[in-house]
mmCIF file of C-alpha atoms and ligand atoms in Angstrom:
data_model
loop_
_atom_site.group_PDB
_atom_site.id
_atom_site.type_symbol
_atom_site.label_atom_id
_atom_site.label_comp_id
_atom_site.label_asym_id
_atom_site.label_seq_id
_atom_site.Cartn_x
_atom_site.Cartn_y
_atom_site.Cartn_z
ATOM 1 C CA MET S 26 233.119 109.490 14.796
ATOM 2 C CA GLN S 27 234.399 106.805 17.177
ATOM 3 C CA ASN S 28 230.985 105.139 17.427
ATOM 4 C CA ILE S 29 230.696 104.356 13.714
ATOM 5 C CA ASN S 30 233.277 101.629 13.909
ATOM 6 C CA ARG S 31 232.838 100.524 17.468
ATOM 7 C CA TYR S 32 229.082 99.988 17.795
ATOM 8 C CA ASN S 33 225.931 100.371 15.738
ATOM 9 C CA SER S 34 224.305 103.625 16.726
ATOM 10 C CA ALA S 35 220.653 104.436 16.198
ATOM 11 C CA SER S 36 221.455 107.975 15.079
ATOM 12 C CA GLU S 37 223.463 106.579 12.148
ATOM 13 C CA TYR S 38 220.688 104.103 11.401
ATOM 14 C CA TYR S 39 218.038 106.831 11.333
ATOM 15 C CA LYS S 40 220.232 109.058 9.161
ATOM 16 C CA LYS S 41 220.518 106.259 6.618
ATOM 17 C CA ILE S 42 216.784 105.581 6.377
ATOM 18 C CA PHE S 43 215.429 109.124 6.675
ATOM 19 C CA HIS S 44 218.258 111.253 5.165
ATOM 20 C CA LYS S 45 217.174 114.099 7.443
ATOM 21 C CA ARG S 46 216.721 114.910 11.097
ATOM 22 C CA VAL S 47 213.746 113.102 12.640
ATOM 23 C CA GLN S 48 212.573 113.819 16.173
ATOM 24 C CA LYS S 49 210.371 111.681 18.411
ATOM 25 C CA ILE S 50 207.569 113.549 20.150
ATOM 26 C CA SER S 51 206.435 111.826 23.364
ATOM 27 C CA ILE S 52 202.714 111.654 23.894
ATOM 28 C CA ASP S 53 200.473 110.387 26.643
ATOM 29 C CA ALA S 54 197.452 109.065 24.793
ATOM 30 C CA GLY S 55 195.522 108.086 27.926
ATOM 31 C CA PHE S 56 196.525 104.417 28.008
ATOM 32 C CA THR S 57 196.892 102.425 31.209
ATOM 33 C CA CYS S 58 198.590 99.072 31.729
ATOM 34 C CA PRO S 59 197.510 95.649 33.004
ATOM 35 C CA ASN S 60 199.884 95.964 35.925
ATOM 36 C CA ARG S 61 197.991 99.032 37.112
ATOM 37 C CA ASP S 62 194.350 98.501 36.228
ATOM 38 C CA GLY S 63 194.051 95.234 38.198
ATOM 39 C CA THR S 64 194.127 92.829 35.230
ATOM 40 C CA LYS S 65 197.541 91.603 36.348
ATOM 41 C CA GLY S 66 198.228 93.853 39.308
ATOM 42 C CA ARG S 67 197.555 97.264 40.807
ATOM 43 C CA GLY S 68 200.834 98.506 42.195
ATOM 44 C CA GLY S 69 202.723 98.622 38.904
ATOM 45 C CA CYS S 70 206.353 97.703 38.384
ATOM 46 C CA THR S 71 208.267 98.702 41.501
ATOM 47 C CA TYR S 72 210.433 101.338 39.739
ATOM 48 C CA CYS S 73 207.720 102.906 37.577
ATOM 49 C CA ASN S 74 206.808 106.553 37.650
ATOM 50 C CA ASN S 75 205.620 107.718 34.234
ATOM 51 C CA ASN S 76 206.252 111.346 35.202
ATOM 52 C CA THR S 77 209.982 110.843 34.615
ATOM 53 C CA PHE S 78 209.690 111.280 30.868
ATOM 54 C CA LYS S 79 206.893 113.766 30.361
ATOM 55 C CA PRO S 80 207.838 116.966 28.570
ATOM 56 C CA PHE S 81 205.574 119.973 29.099
ATOM 57 C CA TYR S 82 203.392 119.274 26.030
ATOM 58 C CA CYS S 83 202.756 115.643 27.010
ATOM 59 C CA SER S 84 199.540 115.237 28.988
ATOM 60 C CA PRO S 85 196.487 112.983 28.616
ATOM 61 C CA GLU S 86 194.272 116.028 29.243
ATOM 62 C CA LYS S 87 195.282 117.308 25.815
ATOM 63 C CA SER S 88 194.314 115.607 22.566
ATOM 64 C CA ILE S 89 196.958 113.633 20.708
ATOM 65 C CA THR S 90 196.865 116.305 18.008
ATOM 66 C CA GLN S 91 197.458 119.080 20.530
ATOM 67 C CA GLN S 92 200.374 117.263 22.198
ATOM 68 C CA LEU S 93 202.011 116.628 18.841
ATOM 69 C CA THR S 94 201.374 120.149 17.570
ATOM 70 C CA GLU S 95 202.898 121.690 20.707
ATOM 71 C CA GLY S 96 205.852 119.270 20.562
ATOM 72 C CA ILE S 97 206.465 120.027 16.893
ATOM 73 C CA SER S 98 206.249 123.763 17.525
ATOM 74 C CA PHE S 99 208.851 123.405 20.318
ATOM 75 C CA PHE S 100 211.330 121.373 18.251
ATOM 76 C CA SER S 101 210.839 123.294 15.001
ATOM 77 C CA LYS S 102 212.202 126.396 16.769
ATOM 78 C CA LYS S 103 215.379 124.466 17.599
ATOM 79 C CA TYR S 104 216.039 122.694 14.300
ATOM 80 C CA ASN S 105 215.118 123.241 10.654
ATOM 81 C CA ALA S 106 213.970 120.684 8.100
ATOM 82 C CA MET S 107 212.666 118.160 10.542
ATOM 83 C CA GLU S 108 210.027 115.462 10.455
ATOM 84 C CA TYR S 109 208.537 113.717 13.422
ATOM 85 C CA LEU S 110 207.616 110.368 14.892
ATOM 86 C CA ALA S 111 204.695 110.188 17.323
ATOM 87 C CA TYR S 112 206.131 108.410 20.359
ATOM 88 C CA PHE S 113 203.356 106.654 22.265
ATOM 89 C CA GLN S 114 205.468 106.404 25.380
ATOM 90 C CA ALA S 115 203.406 106.557 28.570
ATOM 91 C CA TYR S 116 202.039 103.238 29.897
ATOM 92 C CA SER S 117 201.223 100.300 27.546
ATOM 93 C CA ASN S 118 200.260 101.645 24.154
ATOM 94 C CA THR S 119 198.901 98.451 22.606
ATOM 95 C CA TYR S 120 196.633 97.692 25.549
ATOM 96 C CA GLY S 121 192.856 98.127 25.276
ATOM 97 C CA ASN S 122 190.168 98.054 22.622
ATOM 98 C CA THR S 123 191.794 97.529 19.229
ATOM 99 C CA GLU S 124 189.522 99.914 17.306
ATOM 100 C CA LYS S 125 190.083 102.702 19.831
ATOM 101 C CA ILE S 126 193.840 102.117 19.748
ATOM 102 C CA ILE S 127 193.916 102.323 15.948
ATOM 103 C CA LYS S 128 191.970 105.609 16.081
ATOM 104 C CA LYS S 129 194.663 107.045 18.361
ATOM 105 C CA TYR S 130 197.427 105.977 15.993
ATOM 106 C CA GLU S 131 195.541 107.411 13.026
ATOM 107 C CA GLU S 132 194.963 110.710 14.791
ATOM 108 C CA ALA S 133 198.729 110.946 15.342
ATOM 109 C CA LEU S 134 199.484 110.128 11.712
ATOM 110 C CA SER S 135 197.046 112.793 10.511
ATOM 111 C CA VAL S 136 199.189 115.546 12.085
ATOM 112 C CA GLU S 137 201.312 117.365 9.514
ATOM 113 C CA LYS S 138 204.978 116.263 9.395
ATOM 114 C CA VAL S 139 204.328 113.115 11.466
ATOM 115 C CA ILE S 140 205.820 110.333 9.366
ATOM 116 C CA GLY S 141 205.501 107.354 11.675
ATOM 117 C CA LEU S 142 204.845 105.792 15.058
ATOM 118 C CA VAL S 143 206.984 104.513 17.888
ATOM 119 C CA ILE S 144 204.845 102.450 20.253
ATOM 120 C CA ALA S 145 206.065 101.473 23.732
ATOM 121 C CA THR S 146 204.373 98.520 25.365
ATOM 122 C CA ARG S 147 204.672 95.390 27.507
ATOM 123 C CA PRO S 148 205.478 92.055 25.874
ATOM 124 C CA ASP S 149 202.271 90.523 27.230
ATOM 125 C CA CYS S 150 200.114 93.167 25.490
ATOM 126 C CA VAL S 151 200.286 92.017 21.900
ATOM 127 C CA ASP S 152 197.136 91.350 19.977
ATOM 128 C CA GLU S 153 197.325 89.672 16.553
ATOM 129 C CA GLN S 154 194.622 91.873 15.023
ATOM 130 C CA LEU S 155 196.512 94.999 16.079
ATOM 131 C CA LEU S 156 199.799 93.545 14.852
ATOM 132 C CA ASP S 157 198.182 92.825 11.468
ATOM 133 C CA TYR S 158 197.091 96.473 11.276
ATOM 134 C CA LEU S 159 200.608 97.645 12.204
ATOM 135 C CA ALA S 160 202.193 95.221 9.726
ATOM 136 C CA ASP S 161 200.045 96.713 6.986
ATOM 137 C CA LEU S 162 200.753 100.272 8.155
ATOM 138 C CA SER S 163 204.488 99.634 8.200
ATOM 139 C CA LYS S 164 204.424 99.144 4.417
ATOM 140 C CA THR S 165 203.865 102.884 4.012
ATOM 141 C CA LYS S 166 204.886 104.465 7.347
ATOM 142 C CA PHE S 167 207.708 104.053 9.819
ATOM 143 C CA VAL S 168 206.430 101.771 12.624
ATOM 144 C CA LEU S 169 208.493 100.621 15.585
ATOM 145 C CA ILE S 170 207.208 98.700 18.605
ATOM 146 C CA GLU S 171 209.335 99.000 21.755
ATOM 147 C CA PHE S 172 208.953 96.196 24.273
ATOM 148 C CA GLY S 173 209.868 96.642 27.923
ATOM 149 C CA VAL S 174 211.827 93.418 28.460
ATOM 150 C CA GLU S 175 213.827 94.870 31.415
ATOM 151 C CA SER S 176 215.610 91.608 32.353
ATOM 152 C CA THR S 177 216.122 88.120 30.946
ATOM 153 C CA LYS S 178 215.872 86.637 34.472
ATOM 154 C CA ASN S 179 212.420 85.652 35.674
ATOM 155 C CA LYS S 180 213.515 85.949 39.305
ATOM 156 C CA THR S 181 214.362 89.614 38.708
ATOM 157 C CA LEU S 182 211.087 90.198 36.878
ATOM 158 C CA GLU S 183 209.302 88.838 39.962
ATOM 159 C CA ILE S 184 211.291 91.059 42.319
ATOM 160 C CA ILE S 185 210.364 94.174 40.339
ATOM 161 C CA ASN S 186 206.744 93.010 40.034
ATOM 162 C CA ARG S 187 206.688 93.077 36.218
ATOM 163 C CA LYS S 188 203.997 90.365 36.144
ATOM 164 C CA HIS S 189 205.313 88.894 32.924
ATOM 165 C CA THR S 190 208.147 86.495 32.139
ATOM 166 C CA PHE S 191 211.131 86.579 29.810
ATOM 167 C CA GLU S 192 209.356 83.866 27.810
ATOM 168 C CA ASP S 193 206.538 86.398 27.199
ATOM 169 C CA SER S 194 209.149 88.740 25.729
ATOM 170 C CA VAL S 195 210.596 86.028 23.486
ATOM 171 C CA LYS S 196 207.088 85.128 22.264
ATOM 172 C CA ALA S 197 206.134 88.768 21.559
ATOM 173 C CA LEU S 198 209.358 89.411 19.625
ATOM 174 C CA LYS S 199 208.925 86.235 17.564
ATOM 175 C CA LEU S 200 205.349 87.097 16.655
ATOM 176 C CA THR S 201 206.169 90.700 15.794
ATOM 177 C CA HIS S 202 209.168 89.608 13.755
ATOM 178 C CA GLN S 203 207.012 87.119 11.826
ATOM 179 C CA LYS S 204 204.701 90.017 10.955
ATOM 180 C CA LYS S 205 207.749 91.968 9.701
ATOM 181 C CA ILE S 206 207.219 94.847 12.136
ATOM 182 C CA MET S 207 210.345 96.600 13.375
ATOM 183 C CA THR S 208 210.961 96.181 17.107
ATOM 184 C CA GLY S 209 213.140 97.530 19.862
ATOM 185 C CA ILE S 210 213.675 96.371 23.417
ATOM 186 C CA HIS S 211 214.396 98.060 26.686
ATOM 187 C CA LEU S 212 216.579 96.686 29.503
ATOM 188 C CA ILE S 213 217.372 98.118 32.938
ATOM 189 C CA ILE S 214 220.973 97.662 34.077
ATOM 190 C CA GLY S 215 221.452 97.060 37.798
ATOM 191 C CA LEU S 216 218.144 95.585 38.885
ATOM 192 C CA PRO S 217 218.124 94.128 42.422
ATOM 193 C CA GLU S 218 220.184 90.987 43.035
ATOM 194 C CA GLU S 219 221.678 90.877 39.511
ATOM 195 C CA THR S 220 225.444 90.357 39.382
ATOM 196 C CA ASP S 221 227.715 91.806 36.683
ATOM 197 C CA ALA S 222 227.959 88.337 35.113
ATOM 198 C CA GLU S 223 224.162 88.066 34.975
ATOM 199 C CA ILE S 224 223.881 91.539 33.460
ATOM 200 C CA ILE S 225 226.437 90.673 30.785
ATOM 201 C CA ASN S 226 224.538 87.447 30.176
ATOM 202 C CA HIS S 227 221.483 89.565 29.231
ATOM 203 C CA ALA S 228 223.536 90.615 26.196
ATOM 204 C CA VAL S 229 224.093 86.961 25.323
ATOM 205 C CA GLU S 230 220.406 86.065 25.750
ATOM 206 C CA ILE S 231 218.947 88.980 23.824
ATOM 207 C CA SER S 232 221.443 88.437 21.011
ATOM 208 C CA LYS S 233 219.548 85.211 20.241
ATOM 209 C CA LEU S 234 216.401 87.220 19.458
ATOM 210 C CA ASP S 235 215.253 89.112 16.386
ATOM 211 C CA PHE S 236 214.885 92.837 16.989
ATOM 212 C CA THR S 237 216.515 96.019 15.732
ATOM 213 C CA PHE S 238 217.004 98.566 18.533
ATOM 214 C CA LEU S 239 218.221 98.235 22.109
ATOM 215 C CA LYS S 240 217.778 100.842 24.815
ATOM 216 C CA LEU S 241 219.659 100.442 28.090
ATOM 217 C CA HIS S 242 219.399 102.509 31.178
ATOM 218 C CA GLN S 243 220.845 102.467 34.646
ATOM 219 C CA LEU S 244 218.536 101.616 37.514
ATOM 220 C CA GLN S 245 217.240 104.820 39.046
ATOM 221 C CA ILE S 246 215.298 105.143 42.267
ATOM 222 C CA ILE S 247 212.439 107.489 41.550
ATOM 223 C CA LYS S 248 210.194 109.226 44.065
ATOM 224 C CA ASN S 249 206.655 107.946 44.584
ATOM 225 C CA THR S 250 207.424 104.359 43.624
ATOM 226 C CA PRO S 251 207.370 101.117 45.673
ATOM 227 C CA MET S 252 211.096 100.821 44.951
ATOM 228 C CA ALA S 253 211.739 104.215 46.545
ATOM 229 C CA THR S 254 209.980 103.106 49.727
ATOM 230 C CA ASP S 255 211.990 99.872 49.808
ATOM 231 C CA TYR S 256 215.257 101.649 49.009
ATOM 232 C CA LEU S 257 214.808 104.193 51.799
ATOM 233 C CA ALA S 258 214.101 101.363 54.263
ATOM 234 C CA ASN S 259 216.793 98.969 52.961
ATOM 235 C CA PRO S 260 219.402 100.906 50.952
ATOM 236 C CA SER S 261 221.941 98.053 51.202
ATOM 237 C CA LYS S 262 219.687 95.884 49.008
ATOM 238 C CA TYR S 263 220.420 98.178 46.079
ATOM 239 C CA ARG S 264 223.615 98.493 44.118
ATOM 240 C CA LEU S 265 223.642 101.837 42.385
ATOM 241 C CA PHE S 266 226.418 102.503 39.932
ATOM 242 C CA LYS S 267 228.930 105.317 39.928
ATOM 243 C CA ILE S 268 229.318 106.660 36.391
ATOM 244 C CA ASP S 269 232.672 104.992 35.690
ATOM 245 C CA GLU S 270 231.483 101.620 37.011
ATOM 246 C CA TYR S 271 228.435 101.865 34.808
ATOM 247 C CA ILE S 272 230.496 102.747 31.745
ATOM 248 C CA ASP S 273 232.835 99.781 32.330
ATOM 249 C CA LEU S 274 229.867 97.421 32.629
ATOM 250 C CA VAL S 275 228.151 98.822 29.533
ATOM 251 C CA VAL S 276 231.366 98.371 27.544
ATOM 252 C CA LYS S 277 231.515 94.686 28.592
ATOM 253 C CA PHE S 278 227.830 94.365 27.719
ATOM 254 C CA ILE S 279 228.440 95.813 24.247
ATOM 255 C CA GLU S 280 231.370 93.444 23.676
ATOM 256 C CA ASN S 281 229.027 90.500 24.223
ATOM 257 C CA LEU S 282 226.202 91.876 22.104
ATOM 258 C CA SER S 283 225.434 90.618 18.624
ATOM 259 C CA PRO S 284 226.756 93.016 15.955
ATOM 260 C CA LYS S 285 223.336 92.936 14.259
ATOM 261 C CA ILE S 286 221.725 94.979 17.095
ATOM 262 C CA THR S 287 221.552 98.788 16.980
ATOM 263 C CA LEU S 288 222.083 100.690 20.232
ATOM 264 C CA GLU S 289 219.666 103.532 20.746
ATOM 265 C CA ARG S 290 220.319 104.588 24.317
ATOM 266 C CA PHE S 291 222.719 103.846 27.176
ATOM 267 C CA THR S 292 221.304 105.886 30.032
ATOM 268 C CA SER S 293 218.248 107.638 31.297
ATOM 269 C CA GLU S 294 218.135 111.180 32.642
ATOM 270 C CA SER S 295 215.237 111.556 35.068
ATOM 271 C CA PRO S 296 214.225 114.996 36.310
ATOM 272 C CA GLU S 297 216.349 116.053 39.288
ATOM 273 C CA GLU S 298 213.281 116.673 41.451
ATOM 274 C CA LEU S 299 212.080 113.064 41.022
ATOM 275 C CA LEU S 300 215.415 111.288 41.294
ATOM 276 C CA ILE S 301 216.472 109.845 44.654
ATOM 277 C CA ALA S 302 219.558 107.916 43.468
ATOM 278 C CA PRO S 303 222.038 107.541 41.898
ATOM 279 C CA LYS S 304 222.880 111.217 41.624
ATOM 280 C CA TRP S 305 225.276 111.673 38.733
ATOM 281 C CA GLY S 306 225.219 115.472 38.835
ATOM 282 C CA ARG S 307 224.239 117.460 35.801
ATOM 283 C CA ILE S 308 225.899 115.134 33.307
ATOM 284 C CA LYS S 309 223.841 114.770 30.132
ATOM 285 C CA ASN S 310 223.090 111.573 28.229
ATOM 286 C CA PHE S 311 225.220 112.659 25.282
ATOM 287 C CA GLU S 312 228.214 113.197 27.611
ATOM 288 C CA ILE S 313 227.883 109.625 28.855
ATOM 289 C CA VAL S 314 227.671 108.434 25.244
ATOM 290 C CA HIS S 315 230.964 110.227 24.592
ATOM 291 C CA LYS S 316 232.532 108.589 27.647
ATOM 292 C CA ILE S 317 231.381 105.141 26.471
ATOM 293 C CA GLU S 318 232.761 105.807 22.995
ATOM 294 C CA LYS S 319 236.054 106.968 24.477
ATOM 295 C CA ARG S 320 236.285 103.884 26.697
ATOM 296 C CA LEU S 321 235.614 101.611 23.696
ATOM 297 C CA SER S 322 238.303 103.457 21.790
ATOM 298 C CA ASP S 323 240.833 103.433 24.668
ATOM 299 C CA LEU S 324 240.364 99.687 25.058
ATOM 300 C CA ASP S 325 240.398 99.219 21.285
ATOM 301 C CA THR S 326 237.270 97.131 21.552
ATOM 302 C CA CYS S 327 233.864 97.073 19.856
ATOM 303 C CA GLN S 328 230.356 95.682 19.788
ATOM 304 C CA GLY S 329 230.344 91.904 19.373
ATOM 305 C CA LYS S 330 234.036 91.408 20.178
ATOM 306 C CA PHE S 331 233.123 88.435 22.401
ATOM 307 C CA PHE S 332 229.849 87.576 20.709
ATOM 308 C CA ASN S 333 229.628 83.907 19.931
ATOM 309 C CA ALA S 334 227.129 83.205 17.169
HETATM 310 S S1 SF4 L 429 206.624 100.207 33.771
HETATM 311 FE FE1 SF4 L 429 205.045 100.006 32.189
HETATM 312 S S2 SF4 L 429 204.137 98.006 32.628
HETATM 313 FE FE2 SF4 L 429 205.199 98.641 34.500
HETATM 314 S S3 SF4 L 429 203.656 99.698 35.737
HETATM 315 FE FE3 SF4 L 429 204.759 101.225 34.530
HETATM 316 S S4 SF4 L 429 203.472 101.508 32.735
HETATM 317 FE FE4 SF4 L 429 202.860 99.564 33.664
#
């Protein structure tokens, strides 16, 4: 119960709006992204390997319906009385022909017990026509767009080859907010050359923006990425956190974060076989959440303690 008073947690938020357990089902709907298809670049972001978050049912060779049906069957054995959100997670899920994109969303929504969409994308892949459709849809369904912001520093975004700027993120969030669509953002903690002060300053910068959910995760070096090649050649360029260091930094980050933001995730747990570093053992995300909550409690601190409106 420590989290209720010390930070806004997404699980509490979802409980309040849904009054029941709701599970996201990740799907790969066959999207690509402009940083892979040559529109902006071909190599992708240096850390990116979309295989890190693909459960067994998630594959573009299967239809969206099949992926969702298999995912629902898997989770319904674990928990009763559940409804589901189709999580368009792999690649940039607002990128491409608008009509085709809408068909994919509608296929997902036609699956029984799917009550809404979570759509992950890049901030430079927003199209007004698609946003208008999603604004309309959000009047009757749960709709959340998650933008990969990753850093508020353009120098960092260049180093990781994101091929968009922080200003693109600000613009996308403003436009989506104007359309009254719920949004979340994603940041990576520990990107190359960022100091602790710069990381904490991300909290200050994003607190100026309008969005609902924040996901954080520690930088991970994943096999088969440009970052892995660079890391193996130049490991000293990378500062990878030990768990306790990471927890201390996240606590400082939370203290500087606006109390209006809801925290959805603090860490990422990539499959052992794909992870090069940092190796945190078999610790689970929820155990790290407990450690963060305990640290907040031990320090008698909370989200927004040092936030300056
Ligand atoms: S992280 Fe997203 S935007 Fe970057 S290469 Fe991967 S899919 Fe594309």
